[in-house]
Short mmCIF file of C-alpha atoms in Angstrom, two decimals:
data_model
loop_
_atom_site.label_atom_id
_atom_site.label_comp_id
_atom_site.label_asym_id
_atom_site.label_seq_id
_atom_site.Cartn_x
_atom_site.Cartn_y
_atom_site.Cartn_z
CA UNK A 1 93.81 89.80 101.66
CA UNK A 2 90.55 90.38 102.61
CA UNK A 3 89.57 92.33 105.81
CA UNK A 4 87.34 90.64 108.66
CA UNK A 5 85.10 88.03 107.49
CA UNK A 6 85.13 88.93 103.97
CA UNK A 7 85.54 86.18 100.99
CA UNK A 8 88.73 86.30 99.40
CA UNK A 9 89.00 87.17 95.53
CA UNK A 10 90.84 84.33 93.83
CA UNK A 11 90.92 84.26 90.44
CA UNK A 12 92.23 80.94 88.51
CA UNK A 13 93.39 80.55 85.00
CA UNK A 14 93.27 77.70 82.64
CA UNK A 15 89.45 75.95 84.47
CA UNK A 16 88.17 73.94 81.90
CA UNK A 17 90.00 70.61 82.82
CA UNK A 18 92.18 68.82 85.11
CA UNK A 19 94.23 71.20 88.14
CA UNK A 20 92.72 74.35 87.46
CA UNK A 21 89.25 72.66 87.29
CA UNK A 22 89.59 70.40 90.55
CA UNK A 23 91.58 73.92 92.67
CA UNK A 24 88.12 75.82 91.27
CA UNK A 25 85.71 73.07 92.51
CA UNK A 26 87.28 72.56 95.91
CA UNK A 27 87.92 76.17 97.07
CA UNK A 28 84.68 77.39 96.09
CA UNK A 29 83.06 74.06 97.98
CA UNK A 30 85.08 75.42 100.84
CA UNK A 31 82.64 74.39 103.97
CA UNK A 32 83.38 78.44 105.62
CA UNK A 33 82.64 79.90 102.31
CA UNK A 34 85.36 81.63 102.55
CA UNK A 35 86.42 82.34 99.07
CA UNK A 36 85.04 83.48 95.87
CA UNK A 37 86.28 81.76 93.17
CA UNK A 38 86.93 83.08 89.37
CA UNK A 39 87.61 80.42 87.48
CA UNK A 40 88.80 81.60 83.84
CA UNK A 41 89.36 79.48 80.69
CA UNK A 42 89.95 80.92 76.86
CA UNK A 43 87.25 79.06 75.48
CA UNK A 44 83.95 79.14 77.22
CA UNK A 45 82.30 76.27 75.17
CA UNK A 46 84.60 74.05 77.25
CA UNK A 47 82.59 74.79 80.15
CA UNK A 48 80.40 72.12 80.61
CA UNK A 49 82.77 70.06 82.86
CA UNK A 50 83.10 72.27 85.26
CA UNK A 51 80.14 73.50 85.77
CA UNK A 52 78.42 70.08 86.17
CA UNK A 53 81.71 69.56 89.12
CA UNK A 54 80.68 73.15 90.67
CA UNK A 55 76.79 71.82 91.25
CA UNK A 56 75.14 74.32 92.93
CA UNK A 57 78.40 76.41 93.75
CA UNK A 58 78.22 77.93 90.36
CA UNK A 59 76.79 81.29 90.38
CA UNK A 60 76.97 81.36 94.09
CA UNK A 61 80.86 80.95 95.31
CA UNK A 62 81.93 80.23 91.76
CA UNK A 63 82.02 82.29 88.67
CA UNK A 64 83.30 82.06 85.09
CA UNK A 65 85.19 84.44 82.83
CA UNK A 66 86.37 84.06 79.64
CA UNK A 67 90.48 84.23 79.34
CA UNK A 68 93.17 83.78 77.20
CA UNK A 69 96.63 84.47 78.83
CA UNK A 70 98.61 85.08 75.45
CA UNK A 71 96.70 87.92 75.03
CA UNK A 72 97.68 91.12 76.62
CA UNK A 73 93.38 92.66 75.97
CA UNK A 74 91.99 89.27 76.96
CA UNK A 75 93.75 89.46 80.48
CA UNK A 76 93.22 93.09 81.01
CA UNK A 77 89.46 92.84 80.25
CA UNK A 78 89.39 90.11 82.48
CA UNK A 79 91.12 91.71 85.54
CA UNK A 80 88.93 95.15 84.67
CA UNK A 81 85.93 93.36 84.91
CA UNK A 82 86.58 92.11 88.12
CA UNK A 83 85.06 94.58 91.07
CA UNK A 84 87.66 97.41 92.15
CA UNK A 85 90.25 94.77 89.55
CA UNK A 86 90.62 93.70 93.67
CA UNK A 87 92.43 89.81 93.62
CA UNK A 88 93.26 88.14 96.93
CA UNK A 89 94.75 85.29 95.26
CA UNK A 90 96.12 84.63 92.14
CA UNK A 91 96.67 80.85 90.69
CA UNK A 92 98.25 80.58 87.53
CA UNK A 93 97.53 76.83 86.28
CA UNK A 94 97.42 77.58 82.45
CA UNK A 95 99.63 75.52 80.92
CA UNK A 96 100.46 73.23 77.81
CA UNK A 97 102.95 70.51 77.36
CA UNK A 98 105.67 69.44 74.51
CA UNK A 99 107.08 66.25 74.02
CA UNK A 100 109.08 64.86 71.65
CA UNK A 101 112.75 64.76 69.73
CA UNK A 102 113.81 68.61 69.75
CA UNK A 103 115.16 68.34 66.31
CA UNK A 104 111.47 67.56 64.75
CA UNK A 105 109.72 70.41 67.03
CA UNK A 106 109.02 73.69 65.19
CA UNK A 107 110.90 76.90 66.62
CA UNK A 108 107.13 78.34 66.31
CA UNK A 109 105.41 75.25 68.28
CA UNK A 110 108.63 75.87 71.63
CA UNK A 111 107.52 79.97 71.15
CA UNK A 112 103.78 78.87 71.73
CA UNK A 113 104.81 76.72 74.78
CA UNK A 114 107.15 79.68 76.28
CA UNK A 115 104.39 81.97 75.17
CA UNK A 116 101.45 79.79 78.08
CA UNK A 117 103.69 78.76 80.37
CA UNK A 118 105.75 81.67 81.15
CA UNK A 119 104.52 84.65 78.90
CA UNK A 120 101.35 83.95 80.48
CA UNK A 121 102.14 83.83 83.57
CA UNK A 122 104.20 86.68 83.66
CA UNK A 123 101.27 88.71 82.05
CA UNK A 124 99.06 87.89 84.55
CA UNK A 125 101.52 88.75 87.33
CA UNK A 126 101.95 91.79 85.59
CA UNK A 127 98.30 92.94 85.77
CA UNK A 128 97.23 92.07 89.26
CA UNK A 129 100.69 92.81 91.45
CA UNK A 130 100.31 96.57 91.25
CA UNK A 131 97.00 96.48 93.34
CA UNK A 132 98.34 93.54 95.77
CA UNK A 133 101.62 96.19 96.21
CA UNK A 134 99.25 99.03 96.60
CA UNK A 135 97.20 97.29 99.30
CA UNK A 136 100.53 95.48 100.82
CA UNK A 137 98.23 92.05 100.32
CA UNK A 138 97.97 89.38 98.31
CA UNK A 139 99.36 85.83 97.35
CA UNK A 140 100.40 84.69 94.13
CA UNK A 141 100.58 81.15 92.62
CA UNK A 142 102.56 79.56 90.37
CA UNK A 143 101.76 76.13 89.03
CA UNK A 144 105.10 75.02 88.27
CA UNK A 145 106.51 71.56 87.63
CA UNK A 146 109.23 69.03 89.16
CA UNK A 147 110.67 69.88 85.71
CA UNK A 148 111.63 73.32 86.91
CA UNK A 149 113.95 71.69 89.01
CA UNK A 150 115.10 68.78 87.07
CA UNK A 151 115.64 68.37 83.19
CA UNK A 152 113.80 65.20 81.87
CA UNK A 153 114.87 64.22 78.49
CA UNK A 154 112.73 64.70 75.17
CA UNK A 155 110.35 67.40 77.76
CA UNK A 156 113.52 69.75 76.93
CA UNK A 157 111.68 72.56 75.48
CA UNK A 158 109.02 72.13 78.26
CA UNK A 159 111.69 71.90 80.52
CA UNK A 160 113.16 75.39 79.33
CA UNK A 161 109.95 76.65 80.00
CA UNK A 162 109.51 75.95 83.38
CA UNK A 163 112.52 76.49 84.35
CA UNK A 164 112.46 80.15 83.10
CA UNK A 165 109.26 80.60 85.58
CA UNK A 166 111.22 78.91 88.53
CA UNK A 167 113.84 81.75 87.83
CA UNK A 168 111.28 84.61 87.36
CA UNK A 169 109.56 83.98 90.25
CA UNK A 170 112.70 83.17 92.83
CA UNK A 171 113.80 87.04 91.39
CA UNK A 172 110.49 88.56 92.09
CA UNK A 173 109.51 86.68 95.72
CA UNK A 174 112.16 88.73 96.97
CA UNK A 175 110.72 92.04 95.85
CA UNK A 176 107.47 91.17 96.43
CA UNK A 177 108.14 90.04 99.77
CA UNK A 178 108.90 94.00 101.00
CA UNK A 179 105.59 95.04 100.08
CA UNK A 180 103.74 91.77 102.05
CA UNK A 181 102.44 90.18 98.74
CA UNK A 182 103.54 85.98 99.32
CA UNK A 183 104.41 84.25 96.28
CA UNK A 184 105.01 80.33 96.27
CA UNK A 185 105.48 77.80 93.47
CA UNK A 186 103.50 74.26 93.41
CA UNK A 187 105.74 71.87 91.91
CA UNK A 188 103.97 68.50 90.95
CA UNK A 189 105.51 65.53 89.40
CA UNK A 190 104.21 63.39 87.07
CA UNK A 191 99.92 63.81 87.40
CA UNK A 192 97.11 61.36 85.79
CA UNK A 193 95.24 64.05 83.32
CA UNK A 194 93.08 63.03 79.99
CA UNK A 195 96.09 65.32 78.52
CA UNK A 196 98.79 63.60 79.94
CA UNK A 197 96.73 59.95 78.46
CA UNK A 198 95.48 61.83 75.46
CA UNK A 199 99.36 62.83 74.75
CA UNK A 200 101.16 59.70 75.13
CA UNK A 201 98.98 58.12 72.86
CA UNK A 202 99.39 60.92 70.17
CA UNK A 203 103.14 60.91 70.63
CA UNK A 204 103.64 57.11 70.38
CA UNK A 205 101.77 57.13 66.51
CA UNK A 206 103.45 60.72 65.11
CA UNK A 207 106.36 60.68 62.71
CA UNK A 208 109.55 62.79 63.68
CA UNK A 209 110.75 64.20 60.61
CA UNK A 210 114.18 65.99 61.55
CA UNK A 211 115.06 63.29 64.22
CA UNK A 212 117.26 60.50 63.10
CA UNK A 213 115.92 56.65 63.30
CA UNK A 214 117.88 55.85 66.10
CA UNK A 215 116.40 59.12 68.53
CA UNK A 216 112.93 58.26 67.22
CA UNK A 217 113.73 54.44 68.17
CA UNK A 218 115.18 55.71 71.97
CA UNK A 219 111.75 57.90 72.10
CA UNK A 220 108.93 55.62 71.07
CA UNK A 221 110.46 52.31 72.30
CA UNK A 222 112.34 53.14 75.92
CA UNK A 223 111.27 56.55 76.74
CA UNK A 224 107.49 56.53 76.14
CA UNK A 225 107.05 52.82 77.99
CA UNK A 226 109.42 53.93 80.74
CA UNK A 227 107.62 57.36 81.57
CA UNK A 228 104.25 55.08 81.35
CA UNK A 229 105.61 53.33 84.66
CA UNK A 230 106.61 56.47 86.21
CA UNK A 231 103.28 57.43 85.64
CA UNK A 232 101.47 54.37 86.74
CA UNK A 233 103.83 54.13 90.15
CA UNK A 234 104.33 58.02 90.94
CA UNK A 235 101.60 59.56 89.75
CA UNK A 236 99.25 62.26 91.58
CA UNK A 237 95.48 63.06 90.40
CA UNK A 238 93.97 66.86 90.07
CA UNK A 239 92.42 66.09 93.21
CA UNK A 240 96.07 65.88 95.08
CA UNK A 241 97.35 68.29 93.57
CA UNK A 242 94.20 70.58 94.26
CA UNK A 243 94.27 69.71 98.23
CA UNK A 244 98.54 70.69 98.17
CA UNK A 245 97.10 73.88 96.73
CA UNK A 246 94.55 74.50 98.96
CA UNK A 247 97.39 74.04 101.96
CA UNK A 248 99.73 76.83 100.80
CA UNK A 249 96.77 79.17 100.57
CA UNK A 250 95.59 78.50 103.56
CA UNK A 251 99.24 77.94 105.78
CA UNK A 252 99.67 81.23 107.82
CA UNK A 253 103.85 81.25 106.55
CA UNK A 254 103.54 79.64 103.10
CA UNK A 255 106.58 78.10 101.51
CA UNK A 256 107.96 79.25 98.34
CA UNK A 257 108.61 75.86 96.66
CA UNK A 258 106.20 72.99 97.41
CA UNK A 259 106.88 69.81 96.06
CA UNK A 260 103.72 67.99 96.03
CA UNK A 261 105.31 64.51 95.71
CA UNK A 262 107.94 62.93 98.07
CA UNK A 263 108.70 60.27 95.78
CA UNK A 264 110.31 63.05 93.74
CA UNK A 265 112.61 64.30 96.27
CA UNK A 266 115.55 61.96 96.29
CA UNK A 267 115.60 62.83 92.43
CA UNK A 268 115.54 66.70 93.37
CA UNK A 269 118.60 66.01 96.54
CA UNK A 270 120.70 64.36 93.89
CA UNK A 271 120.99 67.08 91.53
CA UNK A 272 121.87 69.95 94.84
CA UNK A 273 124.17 66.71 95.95
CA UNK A 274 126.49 67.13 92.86
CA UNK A 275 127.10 70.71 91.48
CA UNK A 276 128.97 69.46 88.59
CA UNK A 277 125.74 68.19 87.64
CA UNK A 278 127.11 64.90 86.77
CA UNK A 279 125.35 62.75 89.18
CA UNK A 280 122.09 63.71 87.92
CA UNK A 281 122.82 63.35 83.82
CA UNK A 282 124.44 59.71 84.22
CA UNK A 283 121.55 58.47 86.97
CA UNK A 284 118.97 59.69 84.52
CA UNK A 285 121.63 57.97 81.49
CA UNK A 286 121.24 54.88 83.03
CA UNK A 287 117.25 54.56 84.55
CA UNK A 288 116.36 55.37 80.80
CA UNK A 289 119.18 53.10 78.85
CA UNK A 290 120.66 51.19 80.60
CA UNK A 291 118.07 49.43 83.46
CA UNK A 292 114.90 50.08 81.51
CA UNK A 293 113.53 46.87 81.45
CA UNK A 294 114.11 47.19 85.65
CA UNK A 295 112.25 50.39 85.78
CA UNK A 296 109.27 48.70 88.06
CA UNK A 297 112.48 47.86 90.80
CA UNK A 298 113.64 51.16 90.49
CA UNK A 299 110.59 52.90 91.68
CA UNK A 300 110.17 50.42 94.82
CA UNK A 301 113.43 51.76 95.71
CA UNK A 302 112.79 55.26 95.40
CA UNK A 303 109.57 54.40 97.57
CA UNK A 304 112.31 52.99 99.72
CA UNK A 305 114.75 56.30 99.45
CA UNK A 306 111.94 58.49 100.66
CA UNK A 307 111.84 58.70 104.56
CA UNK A 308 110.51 60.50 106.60
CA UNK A 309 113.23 63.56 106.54
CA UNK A 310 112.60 63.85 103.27
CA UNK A 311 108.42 64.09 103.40
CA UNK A 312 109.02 67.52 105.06
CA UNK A 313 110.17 68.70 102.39
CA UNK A 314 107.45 68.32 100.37
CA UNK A 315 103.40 69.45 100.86
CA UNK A 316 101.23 66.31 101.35
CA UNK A 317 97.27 66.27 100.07
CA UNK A 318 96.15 64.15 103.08
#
């Protein structure tokens, strides 16, 4: 990290909306200055949102670079153009969603999911942890998901992909962790983004050649209304999620994993409650087919399951 009073280096990927834009806007408003923010997107004519959120932070505590983390040239001209390639703190927020029946996704549309959301990251990891060894310094996040932890049917190939950067990044924390570089995993649930809106609406009109009627009916008429609820009764905004970001950077022994919703962690205790995983598959089973039309009742209770024991587990925004 940096020495004395210096600003710390973070860099950010995937700025032009949502997380990545609200983590950019409220570190670099930080009241002690103390950071200097690189906030990175792939295409710069998205821009225009957050610079209008930065205000007079832009240019001053907050910068922009252009970015693309599938590309190995894009994110080593980006690091080299940083001064002395010197990061304090990484946050990898670039990321891209898939939804649907599995047997009317493309194998090339999973590759491009695998190839954000953990090629990506694990690119950009790859570039900036030889300084942070070198210097014995550094922190490294990981904008992971609740579905790292816990499969949520037709997100499978999503899923897949963040559970792969769950595993990568429990195997390196322990090598990193010799050389005093801290690496820690945000885990948000469900979140109220225009892509998150903007996708449920696609997904609810699209045909699903490949899937038979009766997946595309289970889809379209019980999962898509019963994730809308979860989303209306659990859901987080940017700004949360932004604050619960702004915690582990800041917290002098960071966590590895931080949930950043306690509504989620009865769902996370019941999975670790059962190892032969059976618990989890028929709850899930039966919230989706069998009580759907008392999905409003089920989230009171999990309101109702989540005491105070289990809020330390998790990273709160307020």
């Amino acid at each position: 990290m940096a020495s004395g009073g210096e600003q710390k280096v973070v860099l950010i990927t995937g700025c032009s909306s949502g997380i990545g834009l609200r983590i950019a806007v409220l570190l670099a408003r930080d009241e002690l200055k103390r950071y200097h923010v690189i906030a990175t997107m792939r295409d710069l004519r998205k821009k225009d949102r957050l610079v209008e959120a930065a205000g007079d932070t832009y240019g001053k505590t907050l910068t922009l670079l252009s970015l693309d983390v599938c590309s190995d040239d894009s994110v080593r001209q980006c690091i080299d153009s940083v001064k002395d390639r010197h990061i304090d703190i990484l946050i990898n927020n670039a990321g891209v969603g898939l939804l649907g029946p599995v047997e009317s996704i493309s194998m090339d549309d999973m590759k491009k999911v695998f190839e954000t959301n953990f090629f990506g990251t694990v690119r950009m990891i790859k570039e900036v942890m030889p300084d942070m060894k070198k210097r014995r310094s550094g922190h490294i996040i990981v904008m992971s998901s609740v579905m790292g932890l816990q499969g949520v049917v037709f997100n499978d190939v999503y899923t897949a992909s963040k559970f792969a950067i769950e595993g990568f990044c429990e195997s390196m924390a322990v090598q990193l962790l010799k050389f005093n570089v801290k690496l820690s995993l945000i885990e948000p649930g469900p979140v109220h983004t225009e892509f998150e809106t903007k996708m449920m609406e696609e997904v609810a009109k699209m045909d699903y050649p490949g899937a038979d009627a009766d997946t595309v009916r289970y889809f379209k008429d019980v999962y898509i209304p019963s994730s809308i609820d979860i989303f209306e009764a659990l859901g987080q905004t940017p700004e949360d999620i932004a604050k619960c970001t702004k915690k582990v950077i800041e917290s002098s022994r960071p966590r590895f994993r931080n949930l950043t919703n306690s509504l989620y962690t009865p769902i996370v205790a019941m999975k670790y409650a059962d190892e032969s995983g059976g618990l989890s598959v028929h709850t899930f089973y039966n919230l989706l087919f069998n009580f759907g039309s008392l999905m409003h009742i089920t989230m009171s209770i999990l309101k109702c399951l989540t005491c105070s024991c289990l809020r330390r587990r998790t990273i709160s925004p307020d």
